[in-house]
Amino acid sequence: MPIAPVSPTGLFQVGITIPQQAQSNLLAVTLDVDNDVPIGPLLAELGETIRALTAGTDPRLLGLSPGDLTVTIGIGPRLVRMADPALPGTTDLPQFPHEQITPQARGGDLLIQICATDAVVPPITAAALLTQAGNRTQERWRQSAHRGSTVPLGQGRTAPRNQFGFIDGIVGPHTPAQQQRNLWLPGPPPVANATIAVLRRMELDLPRFAALPVATQEAIFGRRRTGEPLSGGTITTDPDLGAKTPDGRYLIPADAHTRRAHSTAVGVGLMLRRSYSIAEPTPGLLFISFQNDLQTFTDTLTHMTDDDALLPFTTTTASATFLILPGFDQAHPLGATLFHR
Ligand code: HEM
């Protein structure tokens, strides 16, 4: 059956909430932009190339059908500062515990996030976009990632299982009102309808986690392997952090990931998590979140740091944040609200 194409143009970039069910293959490429390169023309050209690639008219696709290809472009804090140091998106991610990150795998000026159902499409798309950028950019790090079988959550939504076997992507800003509040930037005008992405590549200690009894694994997440919170209800029921056993113990343990990362426990808005599993260089997770305030991420990870039972099973090996540019179309080139063409 042919796969429905996804139009790349509109108010917001695609690859975040569109398509609603994230494609099974992702390739993230981070790049640095050489000094003195005019940023406006580079971004506008990338936007035009994205339109040609998704329309299937770019010869660099070598005759392949783009299918549901989406490309999402973000710029790193250094470039946002060049546009205007007062804008959101100028702050780099700080260092956190449980990191083993080489300087090459931290930060970057440009993010190209490519998603498609056809696994051959993302690397060919990346090659076309890198050819277009030419010698104006240098690649920093790249990561391909995949989603396996998904679980239905109702209302057309699904979420995949990660390599610890747990369903990942249940809680988030899923209604339009929540997305207005927590996902998209309302302004100032250059960044209206932009958002902020965080990418963290994590190695997961699969053998140590798999050796634990299922009840211990569920206590670490604060959810059943089938997704329901340990406080009861269905998979989409909000975790009840106050619920206790008759003898006064929390149903969702004090160090459970669901408690430590819960937005009300942290005191922040919701983040849209759209993570993928990775096999190389070591099995793990490419954590990807989108939020309209970087502090939603940094406060959550800070709140998790000392007490989250999940974190000791993870080692983060790459980390970056990007301002995901507002949407674009033929009349409004990619990046034009921040840089002159
Ligand atoms: C960068 C570190 C991480 C952050 C900031 C983070 C953030 C979050 C947030 C905000 C939630 C929603 C909490 C709730 O209300 O239930 C959550 C839940 C969850 N996270 Fe994480 N997480 C991180 C790392 C991980 C890792 C390493 C895994 C798995 C290996 C993971 C798997 C899950 C699962 C299974 C849930 C529960 C279901 C769901 O709401 O999707 N997270 N995480």
CSV table of C-alpha atoms and ligand atoms in Angstrom, one decimal:
chain,number,residue,atom,x,y,z
A,1,MET,CA,0.0,0.0,0.0
A,2,PRO,CA,1.5,3.4,-0.8
A,3,ILE,CA,2.3,5.5,2.2
A,4,ALA,CA,0.5,8.9,2.5
A,5,PRO,CA,2.9,11.8,1.9
A,6,VAL,CA,3.3,14.5,4.6
A,7,SER,CA,3.4,18.1,3.4
A,8,PRO,CA,6.4,19.9,4.9
A,9,THR,CA,4.9,23.3,4.9
A,10,GLY,CA,2.6,25.0,7.4
A,11,LEU,CA,2.5,27.1,10.6
A,12,PHE,CA,4.7,24.5,12.4
A,13,GLN,CA,7.4,22.3,11.1
A,14,VAL,CA,6.5,18.6,10.7
A,15,GLY,CA,8.2,15.7,12.6
A,16,ILE,CA,6.9,16.9,16.0
A,17,THR,CA,3.1,16.4,16.1
A,18,ILE,CA,2.7,15.4,12.4
A,19,PRO,CA,2.3,12.7,11.4
A,20,GLN,CA,0.5,11.8,14.6
A,21,GLN,CA,2.1,8.3,14.7
A,22,ALA,CA,5.8,8.9,14.4
A,23,GLN,CA,7.4,7.0,11.5
A,24,SER,CA,9.4,3.9,12.4
A,25,ASN,CA,12.9,5.2,11.3
A,26,LEU,CA,14.7,8.3,12.3
A,27,LEU,CA,18.1,9.8,11.5
A,28,ALA,CA,19.4,12.8,13.5
A,29,VAL,CA,22.4,14.7,12.1
A,30,THR,CA,24.0,17.5,13.9
A,31,LEU,CA,26.3,20.0,12.1
A,32,ASP,CA,28.4,23.0,12.8
A,33,VAL,CA,28.2,26.0,10.5
A,34,ASP,CA,31.5,27.6,9.4
A,35,ASN,CA,32.2,31.1,10.5
A,36,ASP,CA,31.1,33.9,8.1
A,37,VAL,CA,28.6,31.7,6.3
A,38,PRO,CA,25.3,33.7,5.8
A,39,ILE,CA,22.7,31.7,7.7
A,40,GLY,CA,19.6,33.0,6.0
A,41,PRO,CA,20.4,31.7,2.5
A,42,LEU,CA,21.6,28.4,3.9
A,43,LEU,CA,18.4,27.8,5.8
A,44,ALA,CA,16.2,29.0,2.9
A,45,GLU,CA,18.1,26.5,0.6
A,46,LEU,CA,17.6,23.7,3.0
A,47,GLY,CA,13.8,24.5,3.1
A,48,GLU,CA,13.6,24.5,-0.7
A,49,THR,CA,15.5,21.2,-0.8
A,50,ILE,CA,13.1,19.7,1.8
A,51,ARG,CA,10.2,20.7,-0.4
A,52,ALA,CA,11.7,19.1,-3.4
A,53,LEU,CA,12.7,15.9,-1.5
A,54,THR,CA,9.2,15.4,0.0
A,55,ALA,CA,7.6,16.1,-3.4
A,56,GLY,CA,9.8,13.4,-4.9
A,57,THR,CA,11.2,15.8,-7.5
A,58,ASP,CA,14.8,16.0,-6.3
A,59,PRO,CA,17.0,13.8,-8.5
A,60,ARG,CA,19.2,13.1,-5.4
A,61,LEU,CA,16.4,10.7,-4.2
A,62,LEU,CA,17.6,8.5,-7.0
A,63,GLY,CA,14.1,7.5,-8.0
A,64,LEU,CA,13.1,6.4,-4.5
A,65,SER,CA,9.6,7.3,-3.3
A,66,PRO,CA,9.8,9.7,-0.3
A,67,GLY,CA,6.7,8.2,1.2
A,68,ASP,CA,5.9,9.9,4.5
A,69,LEU,CA,9.4,11.5,4.7
A,70,THR,CA,9.6,14.4,7.2
A,71,VAL,CA,12.6,16.7,7.8
A,72,THR,CA,12.7,19.0,10.8
A,73,ILE,CA,15.4,21.7,11.1
A,74,GLY,CA,16.7,23.3,14.3
A,75,ILE,CA,19.4,25.7,15.0
A,76,GLY,CA,21.8,25.6,18.0
A,77,PRO,CA,22.2,28.2,20.7
A,78,ARG,CA,25.2,29.9,19.0
A,79,LEU,CA,23.2,30.6,15.9
A,80,VAL,CA,20.2,31.8,17.9
A,81,ARG,CA,22.5,34.2,19.8
A,82,MET,CA,23.8,35.5,16.4
A,83,ALA,CA,20.2,36.3,15.3
A,84,ASP,CA,19.2,37.9,18.7
A,85,PRO,CA,20.7,37.2,22.1
A,86,ALA,CA,17.4,38.0,23.7
A,87,LEU,CA,15.5,35.2,22.1
A,88,PRO,CA,14.5,31.8,23.6
A,89,GLY,CA,16.9,29.1,22.4
A,90,THR,CA,20.1,30.9,23.3
A,91,THR,CA,20.9,28.7,26.3
A,92,ASP,CA,23.2,25.6,26.0
A,93,LEU,CA,22.3,22.5,28.0
A,94,PRO,CA,24.4,22.2,31.2
A,95,GLN,CA,26.3,19.0,32.1
A,96,PHE,CA,24.5,16.4,34.2
A,97,PRO,CA,25.6,13.3,36.2
A,98,HIS,CA,25.7,9.9,34.3
A,99,GLU,CA,27.2,11.5,31.2
A,100,GLN,CA,30.2,10.3,29.2
A,101,ILE,CA,30.1,12.8,26.3
A,102,THR,CA,33.0,13.6,24.0
A,103,PRO,CA,33.3,17.3,23.0
A,104,GLN,CA,32.3,16.3,19.5
A,105,ALA,CA,29.0,14.8,20.8
A,106,ARG,CA,27.9,17.8,22.7
A,107,GLY,CA,25.9,20.7,21.2
A,108,GLY,CA,26.0,21.8,17.5
A,109,ASP,CA,24.8,24.6,15.2
A,110,LEU,CA,22.2,22.7,13.1
A,111,LEU,CA,19.9,19.7,13.6
A,112,ILE,CA,18.5,17.8,10.8
A,113,GLN,CA,15.9,15.3,12.1
A,114,ILE,CA,14.7,13.0,9.3
A,115,CYS,CA,11.9,10.5,9.8
A,116,ALA,CA,10.4,8.0,7.3
A,117,THR,CA,8.7,4.6,7.2
A,118,ASP,CA,11.1,3.4,4.5
A,119,ALA,CA,14.5,2.8,6.2
A,120,VAL,CA,16.4,3.6,3.1
A,121,VAL,CA,15.0,7.1,2.8
A,122,PRO,CA,16.6,8.9,5.8
A,123,PRO,CA,20.3,8.4,4.8
A,124,ILE,CA,19.6,9.3,1.2
A,125,THR,CA,17.7,12.5,2.4
A,126,ALA,CA,20.6,13.3,4.7
A,127,ALA,CA,23.1,12.9,1.9
A,128,ALA,CA,21.0,15.3,-0.3
A,129,LEU,CA,20.8,17.9,2.4
A,130,LEU,CA,24.5,17.7,3.2
A,131,THR,CA,25.4,18.0,-0.5
A,132,GLN,CA,23.2,21.1,-0.6
A,133,ALA,CA,24.9,22.6,2.5
A,134,GLY,CA,28.3,21.8,0.8
A,135,ASN,CA,31.4,23.0,2.5
A,136,ARG,CA,29.5,25.6,4.6
A,137,THR,CA,28.9,22.9,7.3
A,138,GLN,CA,30.8,20.2,9.1
A,139,GLU,CA,29.1,17.1,10.5
A,140,ARG,CA,29.3,16.7,14.3
A,141,TRP,CA,27.5,13.5,15.2
A,142,ARG,CA,24.7,11.5,13.7
A,143,GLN,CA,22.4,8.8,15.1
A,144,SER,CA,20.0,6.5,13.4
A,145,ALA,CA,17.1,5.1,15.5
A,146,HIS,CA,14.0,3.0,15.2
A,147,ARG,CA,10.6,2.4,16.7
A,148,GLY,CA,9.3,-1.2,17.0
A,149,SER,CA,5.8,-2.3,17.6
A,150,THR,CA,3.5,0.3,19.2
A,151,VAL,CA,0.6,0.1,21.7
A,152,PRO,CA,-2.7,1.9,21.1
A,153,LEU,CA,-3.5,4.6,23.6
A,154,GLY,CA,-6.9,5.6,22.2
A,155,GLN,CA,-8.0,8.6,20.0
A,156,GLY,CA,-5.7,7.4,17.3
A,157,ARG,CA,-2.5,7.8,19.4
A,158,THR,CA,0.1,5.1,19.9
A,159,ALA,CA,3.3,4.7,21.8
A,160,PRO,CA,6.3,2.4,21.3
A,161,ARG,CA,8.0,0.1,23.7
A,162,ASN,CA,11.6,1.0,24.6
A,163,GLN,CA,14.3,-1.6,25.1
A,164,PHE,CA,13.5,-2.0,28.8
A,165,GLY,CA,10.1,-3.3,27.5
A,166,PHE,CA,8.1,-0.3,28.8
A,167,ILE,CA,5.7,1.9,26.8
A,168,ASP,CA,7.3,5.3,26.3
A,169,GLY,CA,5.4,8.4,25.2
A,170,ILE,CA,2.1,8.2,27.1
A,171,VAL,CA,2.2,11.5,29.1
A,172,GLY,CA,2.7,14.7,27.1
A,173,PRO,CA,0.9,17.7,25.6
A,174,HIS,CA,-1.4,15.9,23.3
A,175,THR,CA,-4.4,18.2,23.0
A,176,PRO,CA,-4.2,21.4,20.9
A,177,ALA,CA,-4.7,23.5,24.1
A,178,GLN,CA,-1.8,21.7,25.9
A,179,GLN,CA,0.3,22.1,22.8
A,180,GLN,CA,-0.4,25.9,22.7
A,181,ARG,CA,0.5,26.1,26.4
A,182,ASN,CA,3.5,23.8,26.6
A,183,LEU,CA,4.9,23.0,23.1
A,184,TRP,CA,4.8,25.9,20.7
A,185,LEU,CA,6.5,29.3,21.5
A,186,PRO,CA,3.9,32.1,21.4
A,187,GLY,CA,6.6,34.7,20.5
A,188,PRO,CA,8.4,37.0,20.3
A,189,PRO,CA,7.6,37.2,16.5
A,190,PRO,CA,10.8,35.7,15.1
A,191,VAL,CA,10.2,32.5,17.1
A,192,ALA,CA,6.4,32.3,17.1
A,193,ASN,CA,5.4,28.7,16.4
A,194,ALA,CA,8.9,27.5,17.0
A,195,THR,CA,9.7,25.0,19.8
A,196,ILE,CA,12.8,23.9,21.7
A,197,ALA,CA,14.2,20.3,21.2
A,198,VAL,CA,16.4,18.3,23.5
A,199,LEU,CA,18.3,15.3,22.1
A,200,ARG,CA,20.1,12.9,24.5
A,201,ARG,CA,21.6,9.6,23.4
A,202,MET,CA,21.6,7.1,26.2
A,203,GLU,CA,23.2,3.8,26.6
A,204,LEU,CA,20.9,1.5,28.6
A,205,ASP,CA,22.2,-1.3,30.8
A,206,LEU,CA,20.0,-4.0,29.4
A,207,PRO,CA,21.5,-7.0,31.1
A,208,ARG,CA,21.3,-5.5,34.6
A,209,PHE,CA,17.7,-4.3,34.1
A,210,ALA,CA,16.6,-7.6,32.5
A,211,ALA,CA,18.0,-9.6,35.5
A,212,LEU,CA,15.5,-7.8,37.9
A,213,PRO,CA,12.1,-9.3,38.8
A,214,VAL,CA,9.3,-7.7,36.8
A,215,ALA,CA,7.8,-6.2,40.0
A,216,THR,CA,11.2,-4.4,40.6
A,217,GLN,CA,11.3,-3.2,37.0
A,218,GLU,CA,7.7,-1.9,37.4
A,219,ALA,CA,8.6,-0.1,40.7
A,220,ILE,CA,11.5,1.6,38.9
A,221,PHE,CA,9.2,3.1,36.3
A,222,GLY,CA,6.1,3.4,38.6
A,223,ARG,CA,4.1,1.8,36.0
A,224,ARG,CA,3.1,-1.7,34.9
A,225,ARG,CA,4.9,-3.1,31.9
A,226,THR,CA,1.4,-2.8,30.3
A,227,GLY,CA,1.6,1.0,30.9
A,228,GLU,CA,-0.9,1.5,33.7
A,229,PRO,CA,0.4,3.7,36.6
A,230,LEU,CA,1.0,1.7,39.9
A,231,SER,CA,-1.7,3.9,41.4
A,232,GLY,CA,-4.3,2.2,39.2
A,233,GLY,CA,-6.6,3.0,36.3
A,234,THR,CA,-5.9,2.5,32.6
A,235,ILE,CA,-2.8,3.3,30.6
A,236,THR,CA,-3.8,6.9,30.0
A,237,THR,CA,-4.9,7.6,33.6
A,238,ASP,CA,-2.8,10.3,35.3
A,239,PRO,CA,-0.5,8.8,37.9
A,240,ASP,CA,-1.9,9.5,41.4
A,241,LEU,CA,1.3,10.5,43.2
A,242,GLY,CA,-0.5,10.7,46.6
A,243,ALA,CA,-2.1,7.2,46.5
A,244,LYS,CA,-0.9,5.0,49.4
A,245,THR,CA,-1.3,1.4,50.5
A,246,PRO,CA,-3.3,0.7,53.7
A,247,ASP,CA,0.0,0.7,55.7
A,248,GLY,CA,0.9,4.1,54.3
A,249,ARG,CA,3.5,3.3,51.6
A,250,TYR,CA,3.3,5.2,48.2
A,251,LEU,CA,1.8,3.0,45.4
A,252,ILE,CA,4.2,4.9,43.1
A,253,PRO,CA,7.5,4.6,45.0
A,254,ALA,CA,9.3,7.8,46.0
A,255,ASP,CA,12.1,7.1,43.5
A,256,ALA,CA,10.0,5.9,40.6
A,257,HIS,CA,10.7,7.5,37.2
A,258,THR,CA,7.0,8.4,36.8
A,259,ARG,CA,7.1,10.3,40.1
A,260,ARG,CA,10.5,12.0,39.7
A,261,ALA,CA,9.7,13.1,36.1
A,262,HIS,CA,6.1,14.1,36.7
A,263,SER,CA,5.4,17.7,35.7
A,264,THR,CA,3.5,18.6,38.9
A,265,ALA,CA,6.2,17.0,41.1
A,266,VAL,CA,8.8,19.0,39.2
A,267,GLY,CA,6.7,22.2,38.9
A,268,VAL,CA,7.0,22.6,35.1
A,269,GLY,CA,4.9,22.3,32.0
A,270,LEU,CA,4.6,19.1,29.9
A,271,MET,CA,7.2,18.0,27.4
A,272,LEU,CA,6.4,16.1,24.2
A,273,ARG,CA,8.6,13.1,24.3
A,274,ARG,CA,9.2,11.4,20.9
A,275,SER,CA,12.1,9.0,21.7
A,276,TYR,CA,13.4,6.2,19.5
A,277,SER,CA,15.4,3.1,20.3
A,278,ILE,CA,19.0,2.6,19.1
A,279,ALA,CA,21.1,-0.4,18.4
A,280,GLU,CA,24.4,1.2,17.6
A,281,PRO,CA,26.9,2.2,19.0
A,282,THR,CA,25.4,0.4,22.0
A,283,PRO,CA,21.7,-0.5,22.7
A,284,GLY,CA,19.8,2.4,24.2
A,285,LEU,CA,17.5,5.3,23.7
A,286,LEU,CA,17.6,8.4,21.6
A,287,PHE,CA,15.6,10.6,24.0
A,288,ILE,CA,14.0,13.5,22.1
A,289,SER,CA,11.7,16.0,23.7
A,290,PHE,CA,10.0,19.2,22.5
A,291,GLN,CA,8.9,22.0,24.9
A,292,ASN,CA,8.6,25.7,24.7
A,293,ASP,CA,10.9,26.3,27.7
A,294,LEU,CA,14.3,24.6,28.1
A,295,GLN,CA,13.8,24.7,31.8
A,296,THR,CA,11.0,22.2,31.5
A,297,PHE,CA,13.7,19.7,30.5
A,298,THR,CA,16.5,21.0,32.8
A,299,ASP,CA,14.3,21.2,35.9
A,300,THR,CA,13.0,17.7,35.2
A,301,LEU,CA,16.4,16.1,34.8
A,302,THR,CA,17.7,18.0,37.9
A,303,HIS,CA,14.7,16.7,39.9
A,304,MET,CA,15.5,13.2,38.6
A,305,THR,CA,19.2,13.4,39.2
A,306,ASP,CA,19.6,12.3,42.8
A,307,ASP,CA,16.6,10.1,43.3
A,308,ASP,CA,15.3,8.6,40.1
A,309,ALA,CA,15.8,4.8,40.2
A,310,LEU,CA,16.0,4.7,36.4
A,311,LEU,CA,19.0,7.0,35.9
A,312,PRO,CA,21.6,4.5,37.3
A,313,PHE,CA,20.7,2.3,34.3
A,314,THR,CA,21.6,5.0,31.8
A,315,THR,CA,24.8,6.6,30.5
A,316,THR,CA,24.3,9.7,28.3
A,317,THR,CA,26.8,9.8,25.4
A,318,ALA,CA,25.5,12.7,23.3
A,319,SER,CA,23.5,15.8,24.2
A,320,ALA,CA,22.2,18.9,22.4
A,321,THR,CA,19.4,21.5,22.3
A,322,PHE,CA,18.1,23.3,19.3
A,323,LEU,CA,15.5,25.9,18.5
A,324,ILE,CA,13.2,24.2,16.0
A,325,LEU,CA,12.4,26.9,13.5
A,326,PRO,CA,8.9,28.1,12.8
A,327,GLY,CA,7.1,26.4,9.9
A,328,PHE,CA,7.7,27.6,6.3
A,329,ASP,CA,6.3,27.6,2.8
A,330,GLN,CA,7.1,28.9,-0.6
A,331,ALA,CA,6.4,32.5,0.4
A,332,HIS,CA,8.0,32.3,3.8
A,333,PRO,CA,11.4,30.6,3.5
A,334,LEU,CA,12.7,28.5,6.4
A,335,GLY,CA,14.5,30.7,8.9
A,336,ALA,CA,13.3,34.0,7.4
A,337,THR,CA,11.9,35.3,10.6
A,338,LEU,CA,15.3,35.1,12.2
A,339,PHE,CA,17.8,35.7,9.4
A,340,HIS,CA,17.8,37.8,6.2
A,341,ARG,CA,17.8,35.9,3.1
B,1,HEM,C1,16.6,12.6,29.9
B,1,HEM,C2,16.1,11.9,30.8
B,1,HEM,C3,14.6,11.7,30.9
B,1,HEM,C4,13.6,12.6,31.0
B,1,HEM,C5,13.8,14.1,31.2
B,1,HEM,C6,12.3,11.9,31.0
B,1,HEM,C7,11.1,12.5,31.2
B,1,HEM,C8,9.9,11.9,31.4
B,1,HEM,C9,8.6,12.5,31.6
B,1,HEM,C10,8.4,14.0,31.8
B,1,HEM,C11,7.7,11.5,31.8
B,1,HEM,C12,6.2,11.6,32.2
B,1,HEM,C13,6.1,11.3,33.6
B,1,HEM,C14,4.7,11.0,34.0
B,1,HEM,O1,3.9,11.9,34.2
B,1,HEM,O2,4.4,9.8,34.0
B,1,HEM,C15,8.4,10.2,31.6
B,1,HEM,C16,7.8,9.0,31.6
B,1,HEM,C17,8.4,7.9,31.2
B,1,HEM,N1,9.7,7.8,30.7
B,1,HEM,FE1,11.1,9.2,30.9
B,1,HEM,N2,12.6,10.6,30.9
B,1,HEM,C18,13.9,10.4,30.8
B,1,HEM,C19,14.6,9.2,30.6
B,1,HEM,C20,13.9,8.1,30.3
B,1,HEM,C21,14.6,6.9,30.0
B,1,HEM,C22,16.1,6.7,29.9
B,1,HEM,C23,13.6,5.9,29.8
B,1,HEM,C24,13.7,4.5,29.4
B,1,HEM,C25,14.8,3.8,29.2
B,1,HEM,C26,12.3,6.6,30.0
B,1,HEM,C27,11.1,6.0,29.9
B,1,HEM,C28,9.9,6.5,30.3
B,1,HEM,C29,8.7,5.8,30.5
B,1,HEM,C30,8.5,4.3,30.1
B,1,HEM,C31,7.8,6.6,31.0
B,1,HEM,C32,6.3,6.3,31.4
B,1,HEM,C33,5.3,6.4,30.4
B,1,HEM,C34,5.2,7.7,29.7
B,1,HEM,O3,4.6,8.7,30.3
B,1,HEM,O4,5.6,7.7,28.5
B,1,HEM,N3,12.6,7.9,30.3
B,1,HEM,N4,9.7,10.5,31.3
